[in-house]
Amino acid sequence: MFRFLLLLLMFLLATDAAAQGTIPILSAVQGQAGETEYSVTLQLLGLMTVLTLLPSILLMMTSFTRIIIVLSLLRQAMGTAQTPPNQILLGIALFLTIFIMAPVFTQVYDDAIAPYSNDQMELEAAIEAAQIPMKDFMLRQTREKDLQTFVSIADNPDITSPMETPLTVLVPAFITSELKSAFTIGFMLYIPFIIIDMVVASVLMSMGMMMLSPMIISLPFKLLLFVMVDGWMLLMTSLTGSYV
């Protein structure tokens, strides 16, 4: 993960400096009174903007989206409010993402970062080589209908095969498919917990205890069910297995 971040940052920096005669980050201008004035160019502003958006861009191109949504829906289905807290869910999603994406990042390093660092490959070729594993991963998780929709919207006649789809088209299609998959898994997770809520609510109403919240009574049963079926292991296995 960190090597892939370094690769993208290196590419962004190298792209700006690839052409001869690039605009310097800090320019010195002679003032009317003979003093020297320094101005920061738009290149630095663009670089800082890219660095700010880089984590979000990477998260949208990996399995992070599906995992964090499923974990959030699970917490809501169980009715445990802020347990586990957001920091824990983000940490679980991040390390599961690293686990799932490790083969892809390793291939990116072997095919692009290492040859470029050893001066065995030009920058443009390294960028193309780095895109192949990422595109292959996203295409395997993207529904054909979603990809066709965004390709038709882009109206790009140069796209003749899925691997030729540019990232500007592939990433939105990938995110859309990930959202669909996440909500489908979340729906399946909701069903057993809703059944418990309905049973508890029916029992309480039959006993005339309408003033007692069913959520208070059903929460221990939800936790018991989740622990008895080893829910965390089943969830982690299902999430990682969905990317195989």
JSON list of C-alpha atoms in Angstrom, two decimals:
[
{"chain": "A", "resi": 1, "resn": "MET", "atom": "CA", "xyz": [0.00, 0.00, 0.00]},
{"chain": "A", "resi": 2, "resn": "PHE", "atom": "CA", "xyz": [2.72, 2.46, 1.00]},
{"chain": "A", "resi": 3, "resn": "ARG", "atom": "CA", "xyz": [4.87, 1.53, -1.99]},
{"chain": "A", "resi": 4, "resn": "PHE", "atom": "CA", "xyz": [1.91, 2.18, -4.26]},
{"chain": "A", "resi": 5, "resn": "LEU", "atom": "CA", "xyz": [1.37, 5.59, -2.67]},
{"chain": "A", "resi": 6, "resn": "LEU", "atom": "CA", "xyz": [5.04, 6.33, -3.25]},
{"chain": "A", "resi": 7, "resn": "LEU", "atom": "CA", "xyz": [4.71, 5.27, -6.89]},
{"chain": "A", "resi": 8, "resn": "LEU", "atom": "CA", "xyz": [1.81, 7.61, -7.56]},
{"chain": "A", "resi": 9, "resn": "LEU", "atom": "CA", "xyz": [3.53, 10.50, -5.83]},
{"chain": "A", "resi": 10, "resn": "MET", "atom": "CA", "xyz": [6.71, 9.82, -7.80]},
{"chain": "A", "resi": 11, "resn": "PHE", "atom": "CA", "xyz": [4.76, 9.72, -11.05]},
{"chain": "A", "resi": 12, "resn": "LEU", "atom": "CA", "xyz": [3.01, 13.00, -10.27]},
{"chain": "A", "resi": 13, "resn": "LEU", "atom": "CA", "xyz": [6.29, 14.70, -9.47]},
{"chain": "A", "resi": 14, "resn": "ALA", "atom": "CA", "xyz": [8.06, 13.21, -12.46]},
{"chain": "A", "resi": 15, "resn": "THR", "atom": "CA", "xyz": [5.28, 14.15, -14.85]},
{"chain": "A", "resi": 16, "resn": "ASP", "atom": "CA", "xyz": [5.63, 17.80, -13.90]},
{"chain": "A", "resi": 17, "resn": "ALA", "atom": "CA", "xyz": [9.38, 17.70, -14.35]},
{"chain": "A", "resi": 18, "resn": "ALA", "atom": "CA", "xyz": [9.50, 15.46, -17.41]},
{"chain": "A", "resi": 19, "resn": "ALA", "atom": "CA", "xyz": [9.37, 18.20, -19.99]},
{"chain": "A", "resi": 20, "resn": "GLN", "atom": "CA", "xyz": [12.25, 20.61, -20.34]},
{"chain": "A", "resi": 21, "resn": "GLY", "atom": "CA", "xyz": [11.52, 24.18, -19.44]},
{"chain": "A", "resi": 22, "resn": "THR", "atom": "CA", "xyz": [8.94, 23.47, -16.75]},
{"chain": "A", "resi": 23, "resn": "ILE", "atom": "CA", "xyz": [7.67, 26.28, -14.60]},
{"chain": "A", "resi": 24, "resn": "PRO", "atom": "CA", "xyz": [9.75, 26.54, -11.41]},
{"chain": "A", "resi": 25, "resn": "ILE", "atom": "CA", "xyz": [7.99, 26.21, -8.10]},
{"chain": "A", "resi": 26, "resn": "LEU", "atom": "CA", "xyz": [9.56, 29.42, -6.76]},
{"chain": "A", "resi": 27, "resn": "SER", "atom": "CA", "xyz": [10.22, 32.28, -9.16]},
{"chain": "A", "resi": 28, "resn": "ALA", "atom": "CA", "xyz": [12.20, 35.45, -8.45]},
{"chain": "A", "resi": 29, "resn": "VAL", "atom": "CA", "xyz": [11.00, 38.70, -10.00]},
{"chain": "A", "resi": 30, "resn": "GLN", "atom": "CA", "xyz": [12.95, 41.94, -9.93]},
{"chain": "A", "resi": 31, "resn": "GLY", "atom": "CA", "xyz": [10.83, 44.72, -8.49]},
{"chain": "A", "resi": 32, "resn": "GLN", "atom": "CA", "xyz": [10.67, 48.34, -9.67]},
{"chain": "A", "resi": 33, "resn": "ALA", "atom": "CA", "xyz": [12.76, 49.53, -6.74]},
{"chain": "A", "resi": 34, "resn": "GLY", "atom": "CA", "xyz": [15.45, 46.94, -7.34]},
{"chain": "A", "resi": 35, "resn": "GLU", "atom": "CA", "xyz": [14.21, 44.51, -4.71]},
{"chain": "A", "resi": 36, "resn": "THR", "atom": "CA", "xyz": [13.65, 40.82, -5.41]},
{"chain": "A", "resi": 37, "resn": "GLU", "atom": "CA", "xyz": [10.12, 39.47, -5.06]},
{"chain": "A", "resi": 38, "resn": "TYR", "atom": "CA", "xyz": [9.40, 35.77, -4.77]},
{"chain": "A", "resi": 39, "resn": "SER", "atom": "CA", "xyz": [6.17, 34.13, -5.91]},
{"chain": "A", "resi": 40, "resn": "VAL", "atom": "CA", "xyz": [4.96, 30.56, -5.59]},
{"chain": "A", "resi": 41, "resn": "THR", "atom": "CA", "xyz": [3.60, 29.25, -8.88]},
{"chain": "A", "resi": 42, "resn": "LEU", "atom": "CA", "xyz": [0.51, 27.16, -9.54]},
{"chain": "A", "resi": 43, "resn": "GLN", "atom": "CA", "xyz": [2.67, 24.05, -9.75]},
{"chain": "A", "resi": 44, "resn": "LEU", "atom": "CA", "xyz": [3.05, 23.91, -5.97]},
{"chain": "A", "resi": 45, "resn": "LEU", "atom": "CA", "xyz": [-0.66, 24.56, -5.51]},
{"chain": "A", "resi": 46, "resn": "GLY", "atom": "CA", "xyz": [-1.50, 21.74, -7.88]},
{"chain": "A", "resi": 47, "resn": "LEU", "atom": "CA", "xyz": [0.92, 19.41, -6.11]},
{"chain": "A", "resi": 48, "resn": "MET", "atom": "CA", "xyz": [-0.61, 20.14, -2.70]},
{"chain": "A", "resi": 49, "resn": "THR", "atom": "CA", "xyz": [-4.09, 19.59, -4.12]},
{"chain": "A", "resi": 50, "resn": "VAL", "atom": "CA", "xyz": [-3.09, 16.22, -5.56]},
{"chain": "A", "resi": 51, "resn": "LEU", "atom": "CA", "xyz": [-1.52, 15.17, -2.25]},
{"chain": "A", "resi": 52, "resn": "THR", "atom": "CA", "xyz": [-4.75, 16.09, -0.46]},
{"chain": "A", "resi": 53, "resn": "LEU", "atom": "CA", "xyz": [-6.91, 14.06, -2.83]},
{"chain": "A", "resi": 54, "resn": "LEU", "atom": "CA", "xyz": [-4.49, 11.13, -3.22]},
{"chain": "A", "resi": 55, "resn": "PRO", "atom": "CA", "xyz": [-5.80, 9.04, -0.27]},
{"chain": "A", "resi": 56, "resn": "SER", "atom": "CA", "xyz": [-9.39, 9.40, -1.47]},
{"chain": "A", "resi": 57, "resn": "ILE", "atom": "CA", "xyz": [-8.43, 8.49, -5.02]},
{"chain": "A", "resi": 58, "resn": "LEU", "atom": "CA", "xyz": [-6.62, 5.36, -3.86]},
{"chain": "A", "resi": 59, "resn": "LEU", "atom": "CA", "xyz": [-9.46, 4.29, -1.56]},
{"chain": "A", "resi": 60, "resn": "MET", "atom": "CA", "xyz": [-11.93, 4.57, -4.44]},
{"chain": "A", "resi": 61, "resn": "MET", "atom": "CA", "xyz": [-9.80, 2.25, -6.57]},
{"chain": "A", "resi": 62, "resn": "THR", "atom": "CA", "xyz": [-9.54, -0.53, -3.98]},
{"chain": "A", "resi": 63, "resn": "SER", "atom": "CA", "xyz": [-11.83, -2.75, -1.94]},
{"chain": "A", "resi": 64, "resn": "PHE", "atom": "CA", "xyz": [-12.10, -0.19, 0.85]},
{"chain": "A", "resi": 65, "resn": "THR", "atom": "CA", "xyz": [-15.49, 1.15, -0.28]},
{"chain": "A", "resi": 66, "resn": "ARG", "atom": "CA", "xyz": [-17.29, -2.18, -0.08]},
{"chain": "A", "resi": 67, "resn": "ILE", "atom": "CA", "xyz": [-15.73, -3.18, 3.23]},
{"chain": "A", "resi": 68, "resn": "ILE", "atom": "CA", "xyz": [-16.43, 0.04, 5.14]},
{"chain": "A", "resi": 69, "resn": "ILE", "atom": "CA", "xyz": [-20.04, 0.19, 3.94]},
{"chain": "A", "resi": 70, "resn": "VAL", "atom": "CA", "xyz": [-20.69, -3.44, 4.94]},
{"chain": "A", "resi": 71, "resn": "LEU", "atom": "CA", "xyz": [-19.17, -2.87, 8.38]},
{"chain": "A", "resi": 72, "resn": "SER", "atom": "CA", "xyz": [-21.26, 0.27, 8.89]},
{"chain": "A", "resi": 73, "resn": "LEU", "atom": "CA", "xyz": [-24.46, -1.51, 7.86]},
{"chain": "A", "resi": 74, "resn": "LEU", "atom": "CA", "xyz": [-23.64, -4.38, 10.20]},
{"chain": "A", "resi": 75, "resn": "ARG", "atom": "CA", "xyz": [-23.29, -2.00, 13.12]},
{"chain": "A", "resi": 76, "resn": "GLN", "atom": "CA", "xyz": [-26.62, -0.39, 12.31]},
{"chain": "A", "resi": 77, "resn": "ALA", "atom": "CA", "xyz": [-28.33, -3.77, 11.90]},
{"chain": "A", "resi": 78, "resn": "MET", "atom": "CA", "xyz": [-27.11, -4.89, 15.32]},
{"chain": "A", "resi": 79, "resn": "GLY", "atom": "CA", "xyz": [-28.22, -1.59, 16.88]},
{"chain": "A", "resi": 80, "resn": "THR", "atom": "CA", "xyz": [-25.00, -1.12, 18.81]},
{"chain": "A", "resi": 81, "resn": "ALA", "atom": "CA", "xyz": [-24.86, 2.65, 18.16]},
{"chain": "A", "resi": 82, "resn": "GLN", "atom": "CA", "xyz": [-21.16, 3.62, 18.16]},
{"chain": "A", "resi": 83, "resn": "THR", "atom": "CA", "xyz": [-19.78, 0.17, 18.98]},
{"chain": "A", "resi": 84, "resn": "PRO", "atom": "CA", "xyz": [-17.37, -0.62, 17.39]},
{"chain": "A", "resi": 85, "resn": "PRO", "atom": "CA", "xyz": [-16.33, 3.04, 17.07]},
{"chain": "A", "resi": 86, "resn": "ASN", "atom": "CA", "xyz": [-15.61, 4.64, 13.73]},
{"chain": "A", "resi": 87, "resn": "GLN", "atom": "CA", "xyz": [-11.85, 4.46, 14.24]},
{"chain": "A", "resi": 88, "resn": "ILE", "atom": "CA", "xyz": [-12.02, 0.70, 14.73]},
{"chain": "A", "resi": 89, "resn": "LEU", "atom": "CA", "xyz": [-14.17, 0.20, 11.63]},
{"chain": "A", "resi": 90, "resn": "LEU", "atom": "CA", "xyz": [-11.82, 2.34, 9.55]},
{"chain": "A", "resi": 91, "resn": "GLY", "atom": "CA", "xyz": [-8.82, 0.40, 10.84]},
{"chain": "A", "resi": 92, "resn": "ILE", "atom": "CA", "xyz": [-10.45, -2.96, 10.05]},
{"chain": "A", "resi": 93, "resn": "ALA", "atom": "CA", "xyz": [-11.43, -1.77, 6.57]},
{"chain": "A", "resi": 94, "resn": "LEU", "atom": "CA", "xyz": [-7.96, -0.37, 5.89]},
{"chain": "A", "resi": 95, "resn": "PHE", "atom": "CA", "xyz": [-6.04, -3.50, 6.88]},
{"chain": "A", "resi": 96, "resn": "LEU", "atom": "CA", "xyz": [-8.50, -5.78, 5.10]},
{"chain": "A", "resi": 97, "resn": "THR", "atom": "CA", "xyz": [-7.99, -3.62, 2.03]},
{"chain": "A", "resi": 98, "resn": "ILE", "atom": "CA", "xyz": [-4.21, -4.00, 2.32]},
{"chain": "A", "resi": 99, "resn": "PHE", "atom": "CA", "xyz": [-4.66, -7.78, 2.70]},
{"chain": "A", "resi": 100, "resn": "ILE", "atom": "CA", "xyz": [-6.90, -8.02, -0.36]},
{"chain": "A", "resi": 101, "resn": "MET", "atom": "CA", "xyz": [-4.88, -5.64, -2.52]},
{"chain": "A", "resi": 102, "resn": "ALA", "atom": "CA", "xyz": [-1.43, -7.00, -1.57]},
{"chain": "A", "resi": 103, "resn": "PRO", "atom": "CA", "xyz": [-1.06, -9.16, -4.73]},
{"chain": "A", "resi": 104, "resn": "VAL", "atom": "CA", "xyz": [-2.09, -6.22, -6.92]},
{"chain": "A", "resi": 105, "resn": "PHE", "atom": "CA", "xyz": [0.32, -3.82, -5.22]},
{"chain": "A", "resi": 106, "resn": "THR", "atom": "CA", "xyz": [3.11, -6.39, -5.44]},
{"chain": "A", "resi": 107, "resn": "GLN", "atom": "CA", "xyz": [2.54, -6.74, -9.17]},
{"chain": "A", "resi": 108, "resn": "VAL", "atom": "CA", "xyz": [2.53, -2.95, -9.57]},
{"chain": "A", "resi": 109, "resn": "TYR", "atom": "CA", "xyz": [5.85, -2.76, -7.74]},
{"chain": "A", "resi": 110, "resn": "ASP", "atom": "CA", "xyz": [7.43, -5.56, -9.74]},
{"chain": "A", "resi": 111, "resn": "ASP", "atom": "CA", "xyz": [6.16, -4.34, -13.13]},
{"chain": "A", "resi": 112, "resn": "ALA", "atom": "CA", "xyz": [6.47, -0.58, -12.71]},
{"chain": "A", "resi": 113, "resn": "ILE", "atom": "CA", "xyz": [8.21, 0.76, -9.60]},
{"chain": "A", "resi": 114, "resn": "ALA", "atom": "CA", "xyz": [11.26, -1.52, -9.61]},
{"chain": "A", "resi": 115, "resn": "PRO", "atom": "CA", "xyz": [12.05, -1.16, -13.36]},
{"chain": "A", "resi": 116, "resn": "TYR", "atom": "CA", "xyz": [11.54, 2.61, -13.23]},
{"chain": "A", "resi": 117, "resn": "SER", "atom": "CA", "xyz": [13.71, 2.96, -10.10]},
{"chain": "A", "resi": 118, "resn": "ASN", "atom": "CA", "xyz": [16.47, 0.94, -11.81]},
{"chain": "A", "resi": 119, "resn": "ASP", "atom": "CA", "xyz": [16.28, 3.08, -14.96]},
{"chain": "A", "resi": 120, "resn": "GLN", "atom": "CA", "xyz": [15.07, 0.10, -16.96]},
{"chain": "A", "resi": 121, "resn": "MET", "atom": "CA", "xyz": [11.82, 1.73, -18.01]},
{"chain": "A", "resi": 122, "resn": "GLU", "atom": "CA", "xyz": [10.69, 5.17, -19.09]},
{"chain": "A", "resi": 123, "resn": "LEU", "atom": "CA", "xyz": [8.12, 7.10, -17.07]},
{"chain": "A", "resi": 124, "resn": "GLU", "atom": "CA", "xyz": [5.32, 6.71, -19.61]},
{"chain": "A", "resi": 125, "resn": "ALA", "atom": "CA", "xyz": [5.90, 2.97, -19.90]},
{"chain": "A", "resi": 126, "resn": "ALA", "atom": "CA", "xyz": [5.99, 2.63, -16.11]},
{"chain": "A", "resi": 127, "resn": "ILE", "atom": "CA", "xyz": [2.68, 4.43, -15.78]},
{"chain": "A", "resi": 128, "resn": "GLU", "atom": "CA", "xyz": [1.10, 2.14, -18.36]},
{"chain": "A", "resi": 129, "resn": "ALA", "atom": "CA", "xyz": [2.53, -0.92, -16.64]},
{"chain": "A", "resi": 130, "resn": "ALA", "atom": "CA", "xyz": [1.22, 0.23, -13.26]},
{"chain": "A", "resi": 131, "resn": "GLN", "atom": "CA", "xyz": [-2.29, 0.70, -14.62]},
{"chain": "A", "resi": 132, "resn": "ILE", "atom": "CA", "xyz": [-2.60, -2.87, -15.93]},
{"chain": "A", "resi": 133, "resn": "PRO", "atom": "CA", "xyz": [-2.88, -4.66, -12.53]},
{"chain": "A", "resi": 134, "resn": "MET", "atom": "CA", "xyz": [-5.22, -1.98, -11.17]},
{"chain": "A", "resi": 135, "resn": "LYS", "atom": "CA", "xyz": [-7.44, -2.13, -14.24]},
{"chain": "A", "resi": 136, "resn": "ASP", "atom": "CA", "xyz": [-7.50, -5.91, -14.14]},
{"chain": "A", "resi": 137, "resn": "PHE", "atom": "CA", "xyz": [-8.62, -5.85, -10.49]},
{"chain": "A", "resi": 138, "resn": "MET", "atom": "CA", "xyz": [-11.31, -3.23, -11.05]},
{"chain": "A", "resi": 139, "resn": "LEU", "atom": "CA", "xyz": [-12.62, -4.90, -14.21]},
{"chain": "A", "resi": 140, "resn": "ARG", "atom": "CA", "xyz": [-13.07, -8.21, -12.37]},
{"chain": "A", "resi": 141, "resn": "GLN", "atom": "CA", "xyz": [-15.23, -6.45, -9.77]},
{"chain": "A", "resi": 142, "resn": "THR", "atom": "CA", "xyz": [-17.14, -4.18, -12.16]},
{"chain": "A", "resi": 143, "resn": "ARG", "atom": "CA", "xyz": [-20.47, -5.28, -13.56]},
{"chain": "A", "resi": 144, "resn": "GLU", "atom": "CA", "xyz": [-20.64, -5.29, -17.33]},
{"chain": "A", "resi": 145, "resn": "LYS", "atom": "CA", "xyz": [-23.79, -3.17, -17.30]},
{"chain": "A", "resi": 146, "resn": "ASP", "atom": "CA", "xyz": [-22.17, -0.47, -15.17]},
{"chain": "A", "resi": 147, "resn": "LEU", "atom": "CA", "xyz": [-19.09, -0.39, -17.39]},
{"chain": "A", "resi": 148, "resn": "GLN", "atom": "CA", "xyz": [-21.17, -0.15, -20.56]},
{"chain": "A", "resi": 149, "resn": "THR", "atom": "CA", "xyz": [-23.21, 2.68, -19.07]},
{"chain": "A", "resi": 150, "resn": "PHE", "atom": "CA", "xyz": [-20.20, 4.86, -18.31]},
{"chain": "A", "resi": 151, "resn": "VAL", "atom": "CA", "xyz": [-18.52, 3.98, -21.61]},
{"chain": "A", "resi": 152, "resn": "SER", "atom": "CA", "xyz": [-21.63, 5.11, -23.48]},
{"chain": "A", "resi": 153, "resn": "ILE", "atom": "CA", "xyz": [-21.75, 8.31, -21.42]},
{"chain": "A", "resi": 154, "resn": "ALA", "atom": "CA", "xyz": [-18.08, 9.01, -22.18]},
{"chain": "A", "resi": 155, "resn": "ASP", "atom": "CA", "xyz": [-18.72, 8.39, -25.90]},
{"chain": "A", "resi": 156, "resn": "ASN", "atom": "CA", "xyz": [-15.07, 7.55, -26.52]},
{"chain": "A", "resi": 157, "resn": "PRO", "atom": "CA", "xyz": [-14.60, 5.75, -29.87]},
{"chain": "A", "resi": 158, "resn": "ASP", "atom": "CA", "xyz": [-11.06, 4.71, -28.91]},
{"chain": "A", "resi": 159, "resn": "ILE", "atom": "CA", "xyz": [-12.37, 2.16, -26.36]},
{"chain": "A", "resi": 160, "resn": "THR", "atom": "CA", "xyz": [-12.46, -1.18, -28.17]},
{"chain": "A", "resi": 161, "resn": "SER", "atom": "CA", "xyz": [-11.79, -3.56, -25.25]},
{"chain": "A", "resi": 162, "resn": "PRO", "atom": "CA", "xyz": [-12.27, -3.42, -21.45]},
{"chain": "A", "resi": 163, "resn": "MET", "atom": "CA", "xyz": [-8.52, -3.02, -20.79]},
{"chain": "A", "resi": 164, "resn": "GLU", "atom": "CA", "xyz": [-8.47, 0.05, -23.01]},
{"chain": "A", "resi": 165, "resn": "THR", "atom": "CA", "xyz": [-11.00, 1.79, -20.78]},
{"chain": "A", "resi": 166, "resn": "PRO", "atom": "CA", "xyz": [-9.37, 4.89, -19.25]},
{"chain": "A", "resi": 167, "resn": "LEU", "atom": "CA", "xyz": [-9.35, 5.25, -15.50]},
{"chain": "A", "resi": 168, "resn": "THR", "atom": "CA", "xyz": [-11.63, 8.28, -15.72]},
{"chain": "A", "resi": 169, "resn": "VAL", "atom": "CA", "xyz": [-14.34, 5.94, -17.02]},
{"chain": "A", "resi": 170, "resn": "LEU", "atom": "CA", "xyz": [-13.42, 2.74, -15.21]},
{"chain": "A", "resi": 171, "resn": "VAL", "atom": "CA", "xyz": [-13.25, 4.19, -11.70]},
{"chain": "A", "resi": 172, "resn": "PRO", "atom": "CA", "xyz": [-16.86, 5.52, -11.63]},
{"chain": "A", "resi": 173, "resn": "ALA", "atom": "CA", "xyz": [-18.12, 2.18, -13.00]},
{"chain": "A", "resi": 174, "resn": "PHE", "atom": "CA", "xyz": [-16.08, 0.32, -10.39]},
{"chain": "A", "resi": 175, "resn": "ILE", "atom": "CA", "xyz": [-17.40, 2.49, -7.55]},
{"chain": "A", "resi": 176, "resn": "THR", "atom": "CA", "xyz": [-20.99, 1.98, -8.71]},
{"chain": "A", "resi": 177, "resn": "SER", "atom": "CA", "xyz": [-20.54, -1.80, -8.75]},
{"chain": "A", "resi": 178, "resn": "GLU", "atom": "CA", "xyz": [-18.89, -1.72, -5.34]},
{"chain": "A", "resi": 179, "resn": "LEU", "atom": "CA", "xyz": [-21.83, 0.23, -3.89]},
{"chain": "A", "resi": 180, "resn": "LYS", "atom": "CA", "xyz": [-24.28, -2.29, -5.33]},
{"chain": "A", "resi": 181, "resn": "SER", "atom": "CA", "xyz": [-22.32, -5.22, -3.91]},
{"chain": "A", "resi": 182, "resn": "ALA", "atom": "CA", "xyz": [-21.97, -3.55, -0.50]},
{"chain": "A", "resi": 183, "resn": "PHE", "atom": "CA", "xyz": [-25.69, -2.84, -0.18]},
{"chain": "A", "resi": 184, "resn": "THR", "atom": "CA", "xyz": [-26.54, -6.37, -1.34]},
{"chain": "A", "resi": 185, "resn": "ILE", "atom": "CA", "xyz": [-24.34, -7.85, 1.39]},
{"chain": "A", "resi": 186, "resn": "GLY", "atom": "CA", "xyz": [-25.78, -5.37, 3.88]},
{"chain": "A", "resi": 187, "resn": "PHE", "atom": "CA", "xyz": [-29.32, -6.46, 3.02]},
{"chain": "A", "resi": 188, "resn": "MET", "atom": "CA", "xyz": [-28.43, -10.09, 3.70]},
{"chain": "A", "resi": 189, "resn": "LEU", "atom": "CA", "xyz": [-26.89, -9.09, 7.05]},
{"chain": "A", "resi": 190, "resn": "TYR", "atom": "CA", "xyz": [-30.01, -7.18, 8.08]},
{"chain": "A", "resi": 191, "resn": "ILE", "atom": "CA", "xyz": [-32.42, -10.13, 7.67]},
{"chain": "A", "resi": 192, "resn": "PRO", "atom": "CA", "xyz": [-31.56, -12.20, 10.79]},
{"chain": "A", "resi": 193, "resn": "PHE", "atom": "CA", "xyz": [-31.42, -9.13, 13.02]},
{"chain": "A", "resi": 194, "resn": "ILE", "atom": "CA", "xyz": [-34.76, -7.85, 11.73]},
{"chain": "A", "resi": 195, "resn": "ILE", "atom": "CA", "xyz": [-36.30, -11.24, 12.50]},
{"chain": "A", "resi": 196, "resn": "ILE", "atom": "CA", "xyz": [-35.05, -11.00, 16.08]},
{"chain": "A", "resi": 197, "resn": "ASP", "atom": "CA", "xyz": [-36.50, -7.48, 16.41]},
{"chain": "A", "resi": 198, "resn": "MET", "atom": "CA", "xyz": [-39.88, -8.65, 15.09]},
{"chain": "A", "resi": 199, "resn": "VAL", "atom": "CA", "xyz": [-40.01, -11.65, 17.42]},
{"chain": "A", "resi": 200, "resn": "VAL", "atom": "CA", "xyz": [-39.07, -9.57, 20.46]},
{"chain": "A", "resi": 201, "resn": "ALA", "atom": "CA", "xyz": [-41.56, -6.84, 19.56]},
{"chain": "A", "resi": 202, "resn": "SER", "atom": "CA", "xyz": [-44.36, -9.41, 19.12]},
{"chain": "A", "resi": 203, "resn": "VAL", "atom": "CA", "xyz": [-43.59, -11.04, 22.48]},
{"chain": "A", "resi": 204, "resn": "LEU", "atom": "CA", "xyz": [-43.54, -7.70, 24.28]},
{"chain": "A", "resi": 205, "resn": "MET", "atom": "CA", "xyz": [-46.86, -6.63, 22.74]},
{"chain": "A", "resi": 206, "resn": "SER", "atom": "CA", "xyz": [-48.48, -9.94, 23.64]},
{"chain": "A", "resi": 207, "resn": "MET", "atom": "CA", "xyz": [-47.34, -9.43, 27.25]},
{"chain": "A", "resi": 208, "resn": "GLY", "atom": "CA", "xyz": [-48.72, -5.89, 27.30]},
{"chain": "A", "resi": 209, "resn": "MET", "atom": "CA", "xyz": [-45.27, -4.33, 27.75]},
{"chain": "A", "resi": 210, "resn": "MET", "atom": "CA", "xyz": [-45.72, -1.76, 24.99]},
{"chain": "A", "resi": 211, "resn": "MET", "atom": "CA", "xyz": [-43.82, 0.95, 26.86]},
{"chain": "A", "resi": 212, "resn": "LEU", "atom": "CA", "xyz": [-40.62, -1.10, 26.86]},
{"chain": "A", "resi": 213, "resn": "SER", "atom": "CA", "xyz": [-38.40, -0.55, 23.82]},
{"chain": "A", "resi": 214, "resn": "PRO", "atom": "CA", "xyz": [-37.87, -3.78, 21.85]},
{"chain": "A", "resi": 215, "resn": "MET", "atom": "CA", "xyz": [-34.34, -2.63, 20.96]},
{"chain": "A", "resi": 216, "resn": "ILE", "atom": "CA", "xyz": [-33.26, -2.91, 24.60]},
{"chain": "A", "resi": 217, "resn": "ILE", "atom": "CA", "xyz": [-34.41, -6.53, 24.83]},
{"chain": "A", "resi": 218, "resn": "SER", "atom": "CA", "xyz": [-33.33, -7.64, 21.35]},
{"chain": "A", "resi": 219, "resn": "LEU", "atom": "CA", "xyz": [-29.78, -6.27, 21.55]},
{"chain": "A", "resi": 220, "resn": "PRO", "atom": "CA", "xyz": [-28.43, -9.04, 23.84]},
{"chain": "A", "resi": 221, "resn": "PHE", "atom": "CA", "xyz": [-30.01, -11.69, 21.61]},
{"chain": "A", "resi": 222, "resn": "LYS", "atom": "CA", "xyz": [-28.44, -10.12, 18.53]},
{"chain": "A", "resi": 223, "resn": "LEU", "atom": "CA", "xyz": [-25.02, -10.11, 20.17]},
{"chain": "A", "resi": 224, "resn": "LEU", "atom": "CA", "xyz": [-25.50, -13.70, 21.33]},
{"chain": "A", "resi": 225, "resn": "LEU", "atom": "CA", "xyz": [-26.48, -14.83, 17.83]},
{"chain": "A", "resi": 226, "resn": "PHE", "atom": "CA", "xyz": [-23.56, -13.01, 16.24]},
{"chain": "A", "resi": 227, "resn": "VAL", "atom": "CA", "xyz": [-21.07, -14.51, 18.68]},
{"chain": "A", "resi": 228, "resn": "MET", "atom": "CA", "xyz": [-22.50, -18.04, 18.49]},
{"chain": "A", "resi": 229, "resn": "VAL", "atom": "CA", "xyz": [-22.21, -18.20, 14.70]},
{"chain": "A", "resi": 230, "resn": "ASP", "atom": "CA", "xyz": [-18.70, -16.63, 14.82]},
{"chain": "A", "resi": 231, "resn": "GLY", "atom": "CA", "xyz": [-20.02, -13.68, 12.88]},
{"chain": "A", "resi": 232, "resn": "TRP", "atom": "CA", "xyz": [-16.80, -11.72, 12.63]},
{"chain": "A", "resi": 233, "resn": "MET", "atom": "CA", "xyz": [-14.92, -14.62, 11.09]},
{"chain": "A", "resi": 234, "resn": "LEU", "atom": "CA", "xyz": [-17.77, -15.34, 8.67]},
{"chain": "A", "resi": 235, "resn": "LEU", "atom": "CA", "xyz": [-17.94, -11.69, 7.67]},
{"chain": "A", "resi": 236, "resn": "MET", "atom": "CA", "xyz": [-14.18, -11.31, 7.14]},
{"chain": "A", "resi": 237, "resn": "THR", "atom": "CA", "xyz": [-14.04, -14.56, 5.18]},
{"chain": "A", "resi": 238, "resn": "SER", "atom": "CA", "xyz": [-16.97, -13.55, 2.99]},
{"chain": "A", "resi": 239, "resn": "LEU", "atom": "CA", "xyz": [-15.58, -10.09, 2.28]},
{"chain": "A", "resi": 240, "resn": "THR", "atom": "CA", "xyz": [-12.12, -11.33, 1.35]},
{"chain": "A", "resi": 241, "resn": "GLY", "atom": "CA", "xyz": [-13.56, -14.26, -0.60]},
{"chain": "A", "resi": 242, "resn": "SER", "atom": "CA", "xyz": [-15.74, -11.95, -2.67]},
{"chain": "A", "resi": 243, "resn": "TYR", "atom": "CA", "xyz": [-12.57, -10.55, -4.31]},
{"chain": "A", "resi": 244, "resn": "VAL", "atom": "CA", "xyz": [-11.02, -13.88, -5.25]}
]
